[in-house]
PDB file of C-alpha atoms in Angstrom:
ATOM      1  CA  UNK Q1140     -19.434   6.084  -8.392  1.00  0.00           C
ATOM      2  CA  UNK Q1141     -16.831   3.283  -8.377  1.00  0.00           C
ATOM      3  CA  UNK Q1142     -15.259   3.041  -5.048  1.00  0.00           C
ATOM      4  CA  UNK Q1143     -11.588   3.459  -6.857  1.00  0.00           C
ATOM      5  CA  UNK Q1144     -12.147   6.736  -7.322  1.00  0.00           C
ATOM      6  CA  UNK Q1145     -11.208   7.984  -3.786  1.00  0.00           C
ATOM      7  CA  UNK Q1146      -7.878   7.444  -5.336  1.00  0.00           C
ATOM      8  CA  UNK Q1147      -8.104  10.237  -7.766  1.00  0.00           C
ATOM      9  CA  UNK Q1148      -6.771  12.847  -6.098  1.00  0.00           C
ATOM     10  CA  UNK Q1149      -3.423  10.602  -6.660  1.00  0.00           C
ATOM     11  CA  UNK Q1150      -3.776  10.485 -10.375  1.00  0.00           C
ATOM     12  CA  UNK Q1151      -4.488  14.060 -10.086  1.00  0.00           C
ATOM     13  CA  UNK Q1152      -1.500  14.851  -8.000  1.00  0.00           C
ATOM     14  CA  UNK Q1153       0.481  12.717 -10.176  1.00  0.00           C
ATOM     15  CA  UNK Q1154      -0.727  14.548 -13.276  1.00  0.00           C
ATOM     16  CA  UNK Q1155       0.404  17.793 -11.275  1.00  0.00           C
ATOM     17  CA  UNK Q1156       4.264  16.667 -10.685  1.00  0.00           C
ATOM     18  CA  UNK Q1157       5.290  14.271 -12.900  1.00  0.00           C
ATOM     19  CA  UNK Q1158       2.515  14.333 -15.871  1.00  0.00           C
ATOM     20  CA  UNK Q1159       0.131  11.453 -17.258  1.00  0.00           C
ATOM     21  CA  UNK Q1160       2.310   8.378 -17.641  1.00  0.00           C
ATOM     22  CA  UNK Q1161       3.329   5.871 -14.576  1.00  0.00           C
ATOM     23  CA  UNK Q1162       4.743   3.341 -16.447  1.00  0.00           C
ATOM     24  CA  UNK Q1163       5.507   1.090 -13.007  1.00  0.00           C
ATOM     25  CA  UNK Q1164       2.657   0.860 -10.029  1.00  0.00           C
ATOM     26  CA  UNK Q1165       3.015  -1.255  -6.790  1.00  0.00           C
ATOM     27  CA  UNK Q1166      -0.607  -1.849  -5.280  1.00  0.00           C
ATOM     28  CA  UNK Q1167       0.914  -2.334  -1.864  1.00  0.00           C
ATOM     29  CA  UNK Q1168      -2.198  -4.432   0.393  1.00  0.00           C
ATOM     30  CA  UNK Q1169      -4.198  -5.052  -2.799  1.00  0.00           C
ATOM     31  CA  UNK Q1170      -7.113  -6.923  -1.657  1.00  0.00           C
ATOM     32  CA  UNK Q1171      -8.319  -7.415  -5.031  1.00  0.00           C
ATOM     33  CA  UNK Q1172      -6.157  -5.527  -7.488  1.00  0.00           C
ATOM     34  CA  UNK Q1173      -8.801  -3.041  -8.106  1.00  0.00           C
ATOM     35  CA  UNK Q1174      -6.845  -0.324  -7.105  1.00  0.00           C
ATOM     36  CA  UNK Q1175      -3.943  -0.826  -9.287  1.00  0.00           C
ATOM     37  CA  UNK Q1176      -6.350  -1.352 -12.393  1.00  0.00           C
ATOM     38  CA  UNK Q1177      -8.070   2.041 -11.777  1.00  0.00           C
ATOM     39  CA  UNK Q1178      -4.186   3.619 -11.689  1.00  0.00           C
ATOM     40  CA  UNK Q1179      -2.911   1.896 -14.591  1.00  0.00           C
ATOM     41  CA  UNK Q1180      -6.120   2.726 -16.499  1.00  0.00           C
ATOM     42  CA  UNK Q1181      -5.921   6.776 -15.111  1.00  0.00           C
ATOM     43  CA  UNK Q1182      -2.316   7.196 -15.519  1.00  0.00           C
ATOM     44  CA  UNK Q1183      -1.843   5.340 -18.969  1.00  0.00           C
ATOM     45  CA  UNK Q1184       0.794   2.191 -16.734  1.00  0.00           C
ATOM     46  CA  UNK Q1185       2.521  -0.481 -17.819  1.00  0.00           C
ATOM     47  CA  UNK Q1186       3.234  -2.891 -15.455  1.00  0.00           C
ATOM     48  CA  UNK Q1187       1.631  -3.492 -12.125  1.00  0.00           C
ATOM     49  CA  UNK Q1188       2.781  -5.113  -9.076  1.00  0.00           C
ATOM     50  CA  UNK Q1189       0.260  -6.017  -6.490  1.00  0.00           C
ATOM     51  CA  UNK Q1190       1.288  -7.375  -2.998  1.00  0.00           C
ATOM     52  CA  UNK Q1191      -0.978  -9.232  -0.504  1.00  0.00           C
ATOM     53  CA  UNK Q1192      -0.288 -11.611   2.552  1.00  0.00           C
ATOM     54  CA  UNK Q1193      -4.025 -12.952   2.432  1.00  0.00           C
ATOM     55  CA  UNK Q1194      -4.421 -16.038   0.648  1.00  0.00           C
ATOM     56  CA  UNK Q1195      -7.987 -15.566  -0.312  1.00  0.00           C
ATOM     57  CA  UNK Q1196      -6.787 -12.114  -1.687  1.00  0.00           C
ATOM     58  CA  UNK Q1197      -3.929 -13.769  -3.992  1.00  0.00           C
ATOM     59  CA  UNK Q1198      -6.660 -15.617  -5.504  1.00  0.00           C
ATOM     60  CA  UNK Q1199      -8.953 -13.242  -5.986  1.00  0.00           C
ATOM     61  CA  UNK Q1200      -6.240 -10.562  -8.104  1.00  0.00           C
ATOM     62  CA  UNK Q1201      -5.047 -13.426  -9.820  1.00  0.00           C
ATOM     63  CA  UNK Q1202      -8.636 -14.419 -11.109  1.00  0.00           C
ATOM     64  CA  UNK Q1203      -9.583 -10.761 -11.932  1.00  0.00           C
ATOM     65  CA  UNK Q1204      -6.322  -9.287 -12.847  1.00  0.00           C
ATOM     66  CA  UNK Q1205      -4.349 -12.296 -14.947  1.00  0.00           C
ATOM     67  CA  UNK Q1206      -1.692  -9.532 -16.291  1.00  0.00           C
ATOM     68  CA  UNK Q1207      -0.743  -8.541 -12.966  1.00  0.00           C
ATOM     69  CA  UNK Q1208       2.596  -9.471 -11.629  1.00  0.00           C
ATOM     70  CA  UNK Q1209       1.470 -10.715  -8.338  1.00  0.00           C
ATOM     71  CA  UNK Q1210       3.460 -11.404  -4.921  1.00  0.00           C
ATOM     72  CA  UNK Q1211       2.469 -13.459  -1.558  1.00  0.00           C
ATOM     73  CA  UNK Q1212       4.085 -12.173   1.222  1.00  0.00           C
ATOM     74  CA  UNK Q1213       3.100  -9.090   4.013  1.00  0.00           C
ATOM     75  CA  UNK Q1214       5.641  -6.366   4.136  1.00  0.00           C
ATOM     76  CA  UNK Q1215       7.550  -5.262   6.782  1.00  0.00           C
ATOM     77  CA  UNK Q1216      11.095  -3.924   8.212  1.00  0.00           C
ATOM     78  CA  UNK Q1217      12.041  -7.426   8.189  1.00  0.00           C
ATOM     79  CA  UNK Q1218      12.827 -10.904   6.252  1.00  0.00           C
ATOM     80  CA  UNK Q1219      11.053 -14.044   7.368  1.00  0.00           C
ATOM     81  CA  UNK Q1220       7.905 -15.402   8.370  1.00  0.00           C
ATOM     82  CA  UNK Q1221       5.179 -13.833  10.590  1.00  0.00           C
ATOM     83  CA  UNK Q1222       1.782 -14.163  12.054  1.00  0.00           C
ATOM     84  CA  UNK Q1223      -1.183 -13.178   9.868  1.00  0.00           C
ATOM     85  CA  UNK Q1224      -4.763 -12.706  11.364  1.00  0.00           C
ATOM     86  CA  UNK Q1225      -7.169 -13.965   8.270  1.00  0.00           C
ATOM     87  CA  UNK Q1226     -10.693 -12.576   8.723  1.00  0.00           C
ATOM     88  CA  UNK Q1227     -13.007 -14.799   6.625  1.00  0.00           C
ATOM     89  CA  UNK Q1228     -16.084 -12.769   5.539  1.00  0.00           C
ATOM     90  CA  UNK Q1229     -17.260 -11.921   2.308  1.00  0.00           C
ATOM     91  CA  UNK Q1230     -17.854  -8.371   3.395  1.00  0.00           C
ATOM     92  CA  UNK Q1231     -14.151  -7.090   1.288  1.00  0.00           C
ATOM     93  CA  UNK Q1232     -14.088  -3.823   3.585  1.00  0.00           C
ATOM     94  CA  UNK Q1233     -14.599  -6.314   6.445  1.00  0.00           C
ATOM     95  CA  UNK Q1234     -11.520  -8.990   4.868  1.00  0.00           C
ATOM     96  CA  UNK Q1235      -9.613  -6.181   3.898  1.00  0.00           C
ATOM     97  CA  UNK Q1236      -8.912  -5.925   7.487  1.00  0.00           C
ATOM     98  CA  UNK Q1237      -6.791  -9.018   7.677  1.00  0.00           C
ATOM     99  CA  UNK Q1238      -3.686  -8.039   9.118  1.00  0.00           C
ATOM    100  CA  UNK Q1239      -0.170  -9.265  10.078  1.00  0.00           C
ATOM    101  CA  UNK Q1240       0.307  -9.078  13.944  1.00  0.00           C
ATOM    102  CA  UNK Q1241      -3.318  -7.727  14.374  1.00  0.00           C
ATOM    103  CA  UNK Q1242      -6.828  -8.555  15.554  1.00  0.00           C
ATOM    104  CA  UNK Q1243     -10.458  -8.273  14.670  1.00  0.00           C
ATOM    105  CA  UNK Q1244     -11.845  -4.368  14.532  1.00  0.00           C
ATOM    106  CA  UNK Q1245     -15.690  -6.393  13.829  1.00  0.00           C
ATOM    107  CA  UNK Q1246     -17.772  -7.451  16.577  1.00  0.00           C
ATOM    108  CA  UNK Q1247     -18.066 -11.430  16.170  1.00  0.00           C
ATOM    109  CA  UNK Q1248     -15.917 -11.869  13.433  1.00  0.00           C
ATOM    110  CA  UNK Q1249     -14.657 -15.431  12.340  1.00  0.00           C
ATOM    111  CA  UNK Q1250     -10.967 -15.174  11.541  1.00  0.00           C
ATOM    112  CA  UNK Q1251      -8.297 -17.853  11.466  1.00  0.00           C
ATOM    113  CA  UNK Q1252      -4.030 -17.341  12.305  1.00  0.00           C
ATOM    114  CA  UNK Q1253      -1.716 -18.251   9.663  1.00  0.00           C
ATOM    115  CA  UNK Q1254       1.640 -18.398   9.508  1.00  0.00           C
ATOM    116  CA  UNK Q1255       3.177 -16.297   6.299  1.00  0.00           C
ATOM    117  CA  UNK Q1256       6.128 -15.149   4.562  1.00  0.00           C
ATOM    118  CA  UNK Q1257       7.146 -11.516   4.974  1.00  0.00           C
ATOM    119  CA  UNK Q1258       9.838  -9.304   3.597  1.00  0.00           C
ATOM    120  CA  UNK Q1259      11.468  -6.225   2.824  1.00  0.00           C
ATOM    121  CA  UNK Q1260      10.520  -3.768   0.637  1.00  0.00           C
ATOM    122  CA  UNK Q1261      13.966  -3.496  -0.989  1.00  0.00           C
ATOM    123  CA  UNK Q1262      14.548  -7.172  -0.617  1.00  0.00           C
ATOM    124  CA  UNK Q1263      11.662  -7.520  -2.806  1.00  0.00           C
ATOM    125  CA  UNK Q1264      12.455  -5.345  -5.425  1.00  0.00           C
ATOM    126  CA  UNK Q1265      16.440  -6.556  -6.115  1.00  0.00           C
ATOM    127  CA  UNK Q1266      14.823 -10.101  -6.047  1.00  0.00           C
ATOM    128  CA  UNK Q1267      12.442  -9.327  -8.886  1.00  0.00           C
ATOM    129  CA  UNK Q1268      15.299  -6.928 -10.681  1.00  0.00           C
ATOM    130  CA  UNK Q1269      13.762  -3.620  -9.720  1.00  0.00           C
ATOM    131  CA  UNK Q1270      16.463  -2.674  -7.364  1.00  0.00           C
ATOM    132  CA  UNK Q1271      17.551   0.129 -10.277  1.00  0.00           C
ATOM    133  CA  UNK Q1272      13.921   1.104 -11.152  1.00  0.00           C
ATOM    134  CA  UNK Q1273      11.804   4.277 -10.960  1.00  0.00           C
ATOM    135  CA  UNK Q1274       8.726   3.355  -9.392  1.00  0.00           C
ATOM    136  CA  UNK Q1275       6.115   5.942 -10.242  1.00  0.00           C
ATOM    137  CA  UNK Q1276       3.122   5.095  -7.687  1.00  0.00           C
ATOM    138  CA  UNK Q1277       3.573   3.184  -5.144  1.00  0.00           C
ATOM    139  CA  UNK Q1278       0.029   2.940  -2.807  1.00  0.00           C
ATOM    140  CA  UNK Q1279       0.452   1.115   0.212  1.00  0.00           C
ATOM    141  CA  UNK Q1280      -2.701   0.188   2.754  1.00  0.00           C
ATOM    142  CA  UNK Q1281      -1.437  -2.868   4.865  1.00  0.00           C
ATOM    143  CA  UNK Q1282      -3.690  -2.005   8.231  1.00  0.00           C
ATOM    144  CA  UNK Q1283      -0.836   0.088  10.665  1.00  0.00           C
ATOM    145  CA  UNK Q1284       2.434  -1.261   9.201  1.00  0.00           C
ATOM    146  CA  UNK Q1285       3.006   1.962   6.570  1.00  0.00           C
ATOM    147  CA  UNK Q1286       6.135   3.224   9.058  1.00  0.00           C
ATOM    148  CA  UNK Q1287       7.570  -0.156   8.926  1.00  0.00           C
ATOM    149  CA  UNK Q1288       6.904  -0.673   5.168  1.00  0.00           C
ATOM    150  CA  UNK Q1289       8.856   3.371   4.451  1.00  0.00           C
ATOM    151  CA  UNK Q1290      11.779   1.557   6.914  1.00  0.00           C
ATOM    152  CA  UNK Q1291      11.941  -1.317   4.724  1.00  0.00           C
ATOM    153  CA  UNK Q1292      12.506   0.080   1.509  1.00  0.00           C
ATOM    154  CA  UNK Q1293      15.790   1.319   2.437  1.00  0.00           C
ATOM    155  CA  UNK Q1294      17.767   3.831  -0.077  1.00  0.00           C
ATOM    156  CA  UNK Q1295      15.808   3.075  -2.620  1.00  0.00           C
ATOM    157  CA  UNK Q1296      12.853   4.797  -1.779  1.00  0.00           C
ATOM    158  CA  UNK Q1297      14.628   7.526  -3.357  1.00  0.00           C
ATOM    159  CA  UNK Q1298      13.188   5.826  -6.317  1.00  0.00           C
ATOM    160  CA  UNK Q1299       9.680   6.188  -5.788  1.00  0.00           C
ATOM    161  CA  UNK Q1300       8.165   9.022  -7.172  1.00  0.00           C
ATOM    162  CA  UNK Q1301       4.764   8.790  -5.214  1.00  0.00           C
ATOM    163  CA  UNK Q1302       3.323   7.490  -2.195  1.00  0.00           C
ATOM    164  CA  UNK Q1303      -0.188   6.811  -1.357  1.00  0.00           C
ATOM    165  CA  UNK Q1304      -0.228   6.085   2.099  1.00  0.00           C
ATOM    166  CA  UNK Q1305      -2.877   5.355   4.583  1.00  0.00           C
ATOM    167  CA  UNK Q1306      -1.933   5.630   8.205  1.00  0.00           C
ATOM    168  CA  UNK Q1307      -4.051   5.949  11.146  1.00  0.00           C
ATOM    169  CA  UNK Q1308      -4.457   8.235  14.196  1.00  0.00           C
ATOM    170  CA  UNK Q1309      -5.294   5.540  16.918  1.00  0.00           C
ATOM    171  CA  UNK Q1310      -4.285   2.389  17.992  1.00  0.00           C
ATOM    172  CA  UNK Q1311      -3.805  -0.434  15.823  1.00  0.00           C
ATOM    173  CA  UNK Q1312      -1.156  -2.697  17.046  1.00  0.00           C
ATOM    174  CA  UNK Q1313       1.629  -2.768  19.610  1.00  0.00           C
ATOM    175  CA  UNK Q1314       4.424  -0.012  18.161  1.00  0.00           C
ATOM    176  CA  UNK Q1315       2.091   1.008  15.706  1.00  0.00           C
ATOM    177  CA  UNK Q1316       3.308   4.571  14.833  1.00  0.00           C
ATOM    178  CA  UNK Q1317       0.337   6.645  13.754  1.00  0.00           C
ATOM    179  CA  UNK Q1318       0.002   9.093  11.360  1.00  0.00           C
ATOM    180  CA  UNK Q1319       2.209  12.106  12.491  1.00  0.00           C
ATOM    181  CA  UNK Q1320       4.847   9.878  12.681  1.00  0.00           C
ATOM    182  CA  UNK Q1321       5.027   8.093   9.122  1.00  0.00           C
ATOM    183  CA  UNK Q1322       4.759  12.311   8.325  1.00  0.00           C
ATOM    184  CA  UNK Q1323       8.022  12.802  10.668  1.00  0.00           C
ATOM    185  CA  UNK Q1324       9.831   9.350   8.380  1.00  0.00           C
ATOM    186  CA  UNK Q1325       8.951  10.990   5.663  1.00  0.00           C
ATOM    187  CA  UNK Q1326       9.613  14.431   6.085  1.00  0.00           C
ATOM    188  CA  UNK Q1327      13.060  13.595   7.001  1.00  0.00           C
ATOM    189  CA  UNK Q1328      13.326  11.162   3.764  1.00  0.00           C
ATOM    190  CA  UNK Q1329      12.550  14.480   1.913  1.00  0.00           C
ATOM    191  CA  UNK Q1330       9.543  14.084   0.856  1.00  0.00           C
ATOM    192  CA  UNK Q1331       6.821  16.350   0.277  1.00  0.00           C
ATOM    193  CA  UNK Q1332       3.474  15.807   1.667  1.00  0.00           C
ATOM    194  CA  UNK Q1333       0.609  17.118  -1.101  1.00  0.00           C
ATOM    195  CA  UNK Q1334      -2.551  16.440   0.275  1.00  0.00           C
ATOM    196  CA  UNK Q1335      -4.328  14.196   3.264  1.00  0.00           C
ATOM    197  CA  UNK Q1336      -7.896  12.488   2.264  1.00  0.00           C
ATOM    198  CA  UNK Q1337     -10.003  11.570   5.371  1.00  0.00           C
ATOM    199  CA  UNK Q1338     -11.882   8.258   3.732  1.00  0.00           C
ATOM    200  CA  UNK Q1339     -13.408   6.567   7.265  1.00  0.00           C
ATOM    201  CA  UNK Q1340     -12.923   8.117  10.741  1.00  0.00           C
ATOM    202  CA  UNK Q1341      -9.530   7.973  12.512  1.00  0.00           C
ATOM    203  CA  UNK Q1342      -7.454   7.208   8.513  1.00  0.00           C
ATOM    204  CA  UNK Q1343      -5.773   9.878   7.160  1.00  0.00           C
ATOM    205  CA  UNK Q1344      -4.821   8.456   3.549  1.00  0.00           C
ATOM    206  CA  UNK Q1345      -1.332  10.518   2.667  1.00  0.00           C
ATOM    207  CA  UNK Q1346      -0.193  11.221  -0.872  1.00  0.00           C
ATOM    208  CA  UNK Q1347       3.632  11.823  -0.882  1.00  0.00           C
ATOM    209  CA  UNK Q1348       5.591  13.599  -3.737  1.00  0.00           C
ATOM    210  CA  UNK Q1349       9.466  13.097  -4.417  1.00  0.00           C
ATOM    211  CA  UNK Q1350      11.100  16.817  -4.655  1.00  0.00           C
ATOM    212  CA  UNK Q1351      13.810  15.159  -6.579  1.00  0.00           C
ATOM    213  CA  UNK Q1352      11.921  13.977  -9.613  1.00  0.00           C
ATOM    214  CA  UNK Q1353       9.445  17.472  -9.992  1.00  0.00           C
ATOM    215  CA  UNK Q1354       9.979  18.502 -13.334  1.00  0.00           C
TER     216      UNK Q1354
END
């Protein structure tokens, strides 16, 4: 089985709510872009935005995934620059890992610190003219920041239609707010949480639905 396929019960969710067309998907963390093909190809997309603060990982979606629209920077409650933790392996679960703020979770890994840009969500989106956009899936997996990524988006996450978030229930940085409280953010957003998938111990992946778009 393809490892993108833990990220069916979105399309099926999706499928549920808002039926089988998401014209606009942000692969939020992308690593490689995988995750936004498999979306795109399940849910009949359009246009995909994938987002990564890893250098090696730019390259990589770029090389596999030419029709992507693809954008450098971590994402945060914030504008700027920040510290990223870059841990070189070429085990991906292992480089997946890299994090803004962050450390190591392998036993002897090599990593190097790099200095990188990092935004807002809804900075982002009026810089690339999506500020007036629905944004149909939007799957976000950027290693403990999810809370601070929801903050960041502002009002318009009122234009998101679904969430795929994964959050964690320990530790993972200092003021990392685990998963039962990116469920209280979103709760009071108004959002409706569907389902919970349990991938690897101590990650709850959350798929989010947006009461105001249910048909």
């Amino acid at each position: 089985m393809d490892e993108t396929q833990w990220l069916q019960p979105v399309v099926d969710r999706y499928k549920q709510y808002f039926g089988d067309t998401a014209n606009l998907i942000f692969d939020v963390g992308s690593r490689d872009g995988d995750d936004g093909q498999f979306l795109r190809e399940q849910l009949n997309g359009e246009t995909v935005y994938a987002i990564d603060a890893n250098p090696r990982a730019i390259k990589t979606i770029k090389h596999r995934h030419k029709d992507f629209n693809v954008i450098y920077t971590a994402v945060s409650d914030y504008d700027g620059t920040t510290e990223f933790v870059q841990i070189l392996s070429d085990d991906k679960d292992h480089a997946g890992s890299s994090s803004i703020k962050n450390f190591s979770f392998f036993e002897g890994a090599t990593y190097r610190t790099l200095e990188v840009p990092v935004a807002r969500m809804d900075t982002l989106l009026h810089e690339h003219g999506l500020q007036d956009q629905i944004l149909d899936v939007v799957k976000v997996d950027i290693e403990g920041y999810s809370y601070e990524f929801i903050v960041g988006l502002g009002d318009l996450i009122d234009n998101v239609k679904l969430f795929h978030l994964e959050t964690e229930m320990f530790w993972r940085h200092d003021g990392h707010k685990d998963n039962n409280k990116v469920i209280d953010l979103m709760t009071s957003k108004g959002f409706l949480l569907c389902e919970t998938i349990y991938q690897w111990e101590g990650i709850q992946d959350q798929i989010w639905i947006n009461s105001r778009f249910i048909r």
